[in-house]
Amino acid sequence: VLAAWAGLGYSRRARSLLAAARAAAGQGGLPSTEPELRALPGIGPYTAGAIASIAFGQREAAIDGNVERVMSRLRGSSDDPTRPAIRRAIRADILDLQPAERPGDFNQALMELGATVCSPRAPACGRCPWRDPCRARALSIQEDLPNKPKKKPPVPESGVAGILRVDGRVLLARREAGARLGGLWEPPRAPIQGDDDPMVALERAFIEQIGVPVRVGARLGKVVHIFTHRKLTLEVFEVEPRGACEPAPARGYDGAMLVTPGRAPAVSKLARKVLALAKIAP
Ligand code: SF4
């Protein structure tokens, strides 16, 4: 599953998808109600509501960002829609509006209205089917809603990665299960803290985490990757083994091997960027 998902990011979703499929198979199939769906790995309120209503015709709300915006505006409410009490009120309003027939179509139409008409900036109120009942429009406050707390900027982090080539192959290591990007392969990397010298940190990482002493060579450049809450800047260097390359992965990695370009196993999106900098096809 990770190999098929490789490069799409959010690898946790691939793991959850597999776990949910296994759990559903163990129960004799995918359940049809929102509470049962929510009990499956990786399925939150939005996905549970979407599956229950769209796949099984259940009267349930499916509140994504678009729906949250439309409903905040329709209600003319400047309350933070991410607060549980406001969320419940939005859900209750949706269920009031939702017809008994084809609730899934109603939910999809609501999402589509948010995606195409009730856009974050400059909503096209003139061609909106809800322009009459919309309270935000009546009060001319539609562009001020929804009133959500500002997202925190991603936390900056620094790191260093090394490209080690032997006879046309490149060394990739597998992040250990449970770690961020666990199960995915990448050129070895290490975090840099404070005034750490990146080249020293990289040499140390190759010894301690890969079991291969290296000499750090040319700097290839920099890769910036945004995770959900973090912004990682990686310095990338060529490295050369100081002897035979016999990897013994440890501390964060549970596999390491020399890979022929174009035949890499599941690599992360971050790893693809690092390899691209070294002009190596994953
Ligand atoms: S009238 Fe305007 S603000 Fe209100 S729901 Fe329609 S597009 Fe959104």
PDB file of C-alpha atoms and ligand atoms in Angstrom, residues 70 73 117-118 123-125 128 130-131 134 137 142, ligand 1:
ATOM      1  CA  VAL A  70     -21.341  28.176   3.600  1.00  0.00           C
ATOM      2  CA  ARG A  73     -22.452  32.596   6.233  1.00  0.00           C
ATOM      3  CA  VAL A 117     -20.040  29.941  -5.554  1.00  0.00           C
ATOM      4  CA  CYS A 118     -19.540  30.683  -1.867  1.00  0.00           C
ATOM      5  CA  PRO A 123     -18.431  34.906  -3.054  1.00  0.00           C
ATOM      6  CA  ALA A 124     -20.794  35.069  -6.051  1.00  0.00           C
ATOM      7  CA  CYS A 125     -23.891  35.877  -3.987  1.00  0.00           C
ATOM      8  CA  CYS A 128     -26.352  31.740  -5.164  1.00  0.00           C
ATOM      9  CA  TRP A 130     -29.432  30.716  -0.939  1.00  0.00           C
ATOM     10  CA  ARG A 131     -29.019  34.457  -1.519  1.00  0.00           C
ATOM     11  CA  CYS A 134     -28.399  34.103   3.713  1.00  0.00           C
ATOM     12  CA  ARG A 137     -25.299  38.559   2.713  1.00  0.00           C
ATOM     13  CA  GLN A 142     -20.005  37.417   4.031  1.00  0.00           C
TER      14      GLN A 142
HETATM   15  S1  SF4 B   1     -25.482  34.337  -0.526  1.00  0.00           S
HETATM   16 FE1  SF4 B   1     -23.308  34.597  -0.744  1.00  0.00          FE
HETATM   17  S2  SF4 B   1     -22.442  34.352   1.294  1.00  0.00           S
HETATM   18 FE2  SF4 B   1     -24.518  33.566   1.349  1.00  0.00          FE
HETATM   19  S3  SF4 B   1     -24.304  31.374   0.998  1.00  0.00           S
HETATM   20 FE3  SF4 B   1     -24.663  32.333  -0.992  1.00  0.00          FE
HETATM   21  S4  SF4 B   1     -22.637  32.776  -1.851  1.00  0.00           S
HETATM   22 FE4  SF4 B   1     -22.401  32.346   0.342  1.00  0.00          FE
END
